[in-house]
């Protein structure tokens, strides 16, 4: 007699009442104990949730494996990036079939003659479950490589230096380093940053090669807890730039790169609410800033006179155009911008120190994304850019400034029977509750019915002025080929429509982010792209906050929700300055510690605070035990409270990576397998398998 398989029992987290009293509001949090990573019950709960998730998704194994095979079969596993010239060398990275990580190389010409392997990430990763490179920069004379590695996802890196002549590492080793760094012109000195206990890069250091870390010179300590510290070498190699920035305020300091032992000078003192960045070319600094220019303006100032009164206009502020970045070269500038929800490039020639008439580079598709590629050379007449869309694979072009000729250097290969003409994309506009038009980017396979029967995956983010621009995805094909419509909701809080779009989705306007997303779902249903019981919503990190919020305010409009490392316990986190990055985040979300009004407003939308005894969509949440950005406890607490409170039989899963951080597994095959699981879950949920 064969016994029937037993249905796995969902874990039940213990309840330990903890009282929070803020601004006269007393709240009992029964799952606050999950913040204690050292509590054996915490690990036991996470392990139990993982086991439950594995059991509940076991039936998806054939579909998960099929999607993994589809991703793998469409991906050129042994591949090569487009070589980039830097001095006398051409630099590139390549991947090899069967290997998880990239291999960084250089050669004497673009064809790859006399290849030299600089760094093989597979060798460095060894047997580690996680591996990432956070610093990778070659010295100006091309003789040394500075590189930094992380083996657990904590984003705390160990910095080393490699002699590229011998291939051996120098004795120098620096622990606790963050992203980025800069060489002096002669390669004798390296500038780097380190973190405080809140995971904020707050110190910049000067390291002279051949000395121990305890002999490094502290060149700046940022005591304002809102500010990050970063360092880079200008493209012209004339200046080392020290960038100090909060969410809304900037300050730049600069040092001649041929004076590595010198003192940094302040470019323009910080003023609250004023952001600026600096590029150098010839006898000028170019300054992109928002001083009296909400969507930013471009000025320049002589190298010897950087104070605000010396700045001269180059591009004035426009209400309809957000200036996002400027790249300066010996004889031209390229400005990255966005207008009408689309990205763009503007070229400004430099002739004998004068700025010529500029022009916008034209592109043909109605919905696309374009931005700068790798452009390390200062003296060049060619600008490399990266272009793609929902139907066009990522493409690298060289644009000749003089002739206006576009040369396709490489389009990401998609193997198998992929035909871009088999897919269509479009831009539509939803109407938000306050009448605002919200853009939606859509892609589908031709022949997909537009009668309300197609399933839909609706993605959203909507924070930090981050724009989710239309991009091509090989894994997404596995959805489209199964009849899905894929949609990106460009909600307020992002930067798709300029700085005002961002401002209207933060602080006391944050709820616009959530209601915009619901309006996009309503639009897709009204236009018969899909139906409410066919929509799976997806978002991660701050986009996970969006997922948790819409689950509370409109659960009936989504069949399922994929929430990756979701920022769902937002209020408790922002109330605790001891947690990583909290103080910095006050300029994004508001300060509920000081403001009773902001406390009440955040409490009104924070997903964990608003879990109710009602029906919710099916939910699949993920977490990373070593995540320094969104603590693992946030999704863990959310799932625990949902499991104890909601009134439905819909799926509720939590999958925690026990050896990784914010981005999940680092190896490409591991990441593909996980993506196969998430897509299989969504496909199965709407019955599209």
mmCIF file of N, CA, C and O in Angstrom, residues 75-112:
data_model
loop_
_atom_site.group_PDB
_atom_site.id
_atom_site.type_symbol
_atom_site.label_atom_id
_atom_site.label_comp_id
_atom_site.label_asym_id
_atom_site.label_seq_id
_atom_site.Cartn_x
_atom_site.Cartn_y
_atom_site.Cartn_z
ATOM 1 N N UNK A 75 22.027 31.579 -23.672
ATOM 2 C CA UNK A 75 23.162 32.404 -23.261
ATOM 3 C C UNK A 75 24.452 31.848 -23.853
ATOM 4 O O UNK A 75 24.716 30.647 -23.767
ATOM 5 N N UNK A 76 25.242 32.701 -24.459
ATOM 6 C CA UNK A 76 26.555 32.296 -24.954
ATOM 7 C C UNK A 76 27.488 32.214 -23.756
ATOM 8 O O UNK A 76 28.005 33.224 -23.290
ATOM 9 N N UNK A 77 27.681 31.008 -23.250
ATOM 10 C CA UNK A 77 28.384 30.831 -21.979
ATOM 11 C C UNK A 77 29.859 31.206 -22.074
ATOM 12 O O UNK A 77 30.435 31.747 -21.127
ATOM 13 N N UNK A 78 30.474 30.881 -23.174
ATOM 14 C CA UNK A 78 31.844 31.337 -23.416
ATOM 15 C C UNK A 78 31.754 32.596 -24.263
ATOM 16 O O UNK A 78 31.402 32.533 -25.437
ATOM 17 N N UNK A 79 32.042 33.712 -23.641
ATOM 18 C CA UNK A 79 31.777 34.979 -24.309
ATOM 19 C C UNK A 79 32.855 35.993 -23.947
ATOM 20 O O UNK A 79 33.672 35.770 -23.033
ATOM 21 N N UNK A 80 32.822 37.105 -24.633
ATOM 22 C CA UNK A 80 33.861 38.124 -24.494
ATOM 23 C C UNK A 80 33.200 39.492 -24.515
ATOM 24 O O UNK A 80 32.336 39.755 -25.367
ATOM 25 N N UNK A 81 33.580 40.354 -23.576
ATOM 26 C CA UNK A 81 33.081 41.728 -23.620
ATOM 27 C C UNK A 81 33.791 42.491 -24.733
ATOM 28 O O UNK A 81 34.806 42.033 -25.267
ATOM 29 N N UNK A 82 33.277 43.657 -25.079
ATOM 30 C CA UNK A 82 33.915 44.468 -26.116
ATOM 31 C C UNK A 82 35.197 45.067 -25.536
ATOM 32 O O UNK A 82 35.161 45.750 -24.512
ATOM 33 N N UNK A 83 36.350 44.828 -26.158
ATOM 34 C CA UNK A 83 37.600 45.384 -25.630
ATOM 35 C C UNK A 83 37.555 46.918 -25.573
ATOM 36 O O UNK A 83 36.997 47.575 -26.453
ATOM 37 N N UNK A 84 38.149 47.461 -24.520
ATOM 38 C CA UNK A 84 38.188 48.903 -24.289
ATOM 39 C C UNK A 84 39.640 49.340 -24.242
ATOM 40 O O UNK A 84 40.444 48.787 -23.481
ATOM 41 N N UNK A 85 39.981 50.352 -25.061
ATOM 42 C CA UNK A 85 41.365 50.832 -25.056
ATOM 43 C C UNK A 85 41.605 51.766 -23.875
ATOM 44 O O UNK A 85 40.836 52.678 -23.615
ATOM 45 N N UNK A 86 42.691 51.485 -23.181
ATOM 46 C CA UNK A 86 43.159 52.343 -22.097
ATOM 47 C C UNK A 86 44.670 52.417 -22.225
ATOM 48 O O UNK A 86 45.377 51.463 -21.889
ATOM 49 N N UNK A 87 45.157 53.525 -22.770
ATOM 50 C CA UNK A 87 46.589 53.635 -23.013
ATOM 51 C C UNK A 87 47.020 52.700 -24.127
ATOM 52 O O UNK A 87 46.425 52.659 -25.207
ATOM 53 N N UNK A 88 48.048 51.896 -23.857
ATOM 54 C CA UNK A 88 48.590 50.984 -24.870
ATOM 55 C C UNK A 88 47.920 49.617 -24.871
ATOM 56 O O UNK A 88 48.300 48.749 -25.663
ATOM 57 N N UNK A 89 46.953 49.427 -23.994
ATOM 58 C CA UNK A 89 46.342 48.105 -23.858
ATOM 59 C C UNK A 89 44.850 48.152 -24.190
ATOM 60 O O UNK A 89 44.201 49.183 -24.083
ATOM 61 N N UNK A 90 44.328 46.958 -24.533
ATOM 62 C CA UNK A 90 42.893 46.766 -24.710
ATOM 63 C C UNK A 90 42.415 45.825 -23.594
ATOM 64 O O UNK A 90 42.923 44.706 -23.451
ATOM 65 N N UNK A 91 41.464 46.290 -22.820
ATOM 66 C CA UNK A 91 40.987 45.550 -21.648
ATOM 67 C C UNK A 91 39.612 44.945 -21.932
ATOM 68 O O UNK A 91 38.764 45.564 -22.590
ATOM 69 N N UNK A 92 39.380 43.748 -21.399
ATOM 70 C CA UNK A 92 38.097 43.076 -21.596
ATOM 71 C C UNK A 92 37.944 41.995 -20.530
ATOM 72 O O UNK A 92 38.886 41.667 -19.792
ATOM 73 N N UNK A 93 36.758 41.461 -20.438
ATOM 74 C CA UNK A 93 36.522 40.302 -19.571
ATOM 75 C C UNK A 93 35.858 39.226 -20.410
ATOM 76 O O UNK A 93 35.217 39.511 -21.428
ATOM 77 N N UNK A 94 36.009 38.010 -19.983
ATOM 78 C CA UNK A 94 35.386 36.908 -20.710
ATOM 79 C C UNK A 94 34.845 35.878 -19.736
ATOM 80 O O UNK A 94 35.237 35.835 -18.560
ATOM 81 N N UNK A 95 33.921 35.103 -20.225
ATOM 82 C CA UNK A 95 33.357 34.005 -19.448
ATOM 83 C C UNK A 95 33.629 32.699 -20.175
ATOM 84 O O UNK A 95 33.796 32.679 -21.399
ATOM 85 N N UNK A 96 33.668 31.621 -19.396
ATOM 86 C CA UNK A 96 33.888 30.301 -19.975
ATOM 87 C C UNK A 96 32.758 29.373 -19.557
ATOM 88 O O UNK A 96 32.281 29.422 -18.411
ATOM 89 N N UNK A 97 32.340 28.554 -20.490
ATOM 90 C CA UNK A 97 31.275 27.598 -20.208
ATOM 91 C C UNK A 97 31.629 26.757 -18.984
ATOM 92 O O UNK A 97 32.751 26.248 -18.860
ATOM 93 N N UNK A 98 30.671 26.649 -18.078
ATOM 94 C CA UNK A 98 30.858 25.851 -16.871
ATOM 95 C C UNK A 98 31.447 26.610 -15.699
ATOM 96 O O UNK A 98 31.474 26.083 -14.589
ATOM 97 N N UNK A 99 31.916 27.838 -15.919
ATOM 98 C CA UNK A 99 32.512 28.614 -14.831
ATOM 99 C C UNK A 99 31.547 29.708 -14.389
ATOM 100 O O UNK A 99 30.914 30.376 -15.199
ATOM 101 N N UNK A 100 31.484 29.900 -13.062
ATOM 102 C CA UNK A 100 30.508 30.810 -12.484
ATOM 103 C C UNK A 100 30.847 32.278 -12.723
ATOM 104 O O UNK A 100 29.956 33.121 -12.848
ATOM 105 N N UNK A 101 32.140 32.610 -12.742
ATOM 106 C CA UNK A 101 32.553 34.014 -12.693
ATOM 107 C C UNK A 101 33.394 34.405 -13.902
ATOM 108 O O UNK A 101 33.841 33.575 -14.682
ATOM 109 N N UNK A 102 33.624 35.719 -14.019
ATOM 110 C CA UNK A 102 34.352 36.248 -15.144
ATOM 111 C C UNK A 102 35.859 36.181 -14.984
ATOM 112 O O UNK A 102 36.394 35.985 -13.884
ATOM 113 N N UNK A 103 36.547 36.365 -16.112
ATOM 114 C CA UNK A 103 38.014 36.391 -16.161
ATOM 115 C C UNK A 103 38.404 37.722 -16.807
ATOM 116 O O UNK A 103 37.968 38.031 -17.919
ATOM 117 N N UNK A 104 39.204 38.521 -16.113
ATOM 118 C CA UNK A 104 39.584 39.853 -16.581
ATOM 119 C C UNK A 104 40.941 39.784 -17.284
ATOM 120 O O UNK A 104 41.911 39.235 -16.735
ATOM 121 N N UNK A 105 40.995 40.357 -18.495
ATOM 122 C CA UNK A 105 42.182 40.220 -19.329
ATOM 123 C C UNK A 105 42.533 41.547 -19.999
ATOM 124 O O UNK A 105 41.759 42.501 -19.980
ATOM 125 N N UNK A 106 43.715 41.546 -20.630
ATOM 126 C CA UNK A 106 44.081 42.636 -21.529
ATOM 127 C C UNK A 106 44.960 42.064 -22.638
ATOM 128 O O UNK A 106 45.526 40.969 -22.509
ATOM 129 N N UNK A 107 45.051 42.826 -23.728
ATOM 130 C CA UNK A 107 45.846 42.388 -24.877
ATOM 131 C C UNK A 107 46.437 43.620 -25.550
ATOM 132 O O UNK A 107 46.063 44.760 -25.258
ATOM 133 N N UNK A 108 47.345 43.383 -26.477
ATOM 134 C CA UNK A 108 48.040 44.502 -27.109
ATOM 135 C C UNK A 108 47.230 45.119 -28.246
ATOM 136 O O UNK A 108 47.566 46.199 -28.732
ATOM 137 N N UNK A 109 46.159 44.420 -28.680
ATOM 138 C CA UNK A 109 45.303 45.001 -29.713
ATOM 139 C C UNK A 109 43.879 44.508 -29.497
ATOM 140 O O UNK A 109 43.600 43.672 -28.640
ATOM 141 N N UNK A 110 42.953 45.053 -30.282
ATOM 142 C CA UNK A 110 41.538 44.744 -30.118
ATOM 143 C C UNK A 110 41.230 43.292 -30.454
ATOM 144 O O UNK A 110 40.234 42.734 -30.003
ATOM 145 N N UNK A 111 42.091 42.655 -31.230
ATOM 146 C CA UNK A 111 41.881 41.261 -31.614
ATOM 147 C C UNK A 111 42.267 40.277 -30.514
ATOM 148 O O UNK A 111 42.042 39.078 -30.644
ATOM 149 N N UNK A 112 42.858 40.766 -29.433
ATOM 150 C CA UNK A 112 43.219 39.887 -28.321
ATOM 151 C C UNK A 112 44.585 39.250 -28.446
ATOM 152 O O UNK A 112 44.862 38.235 -27.784
#
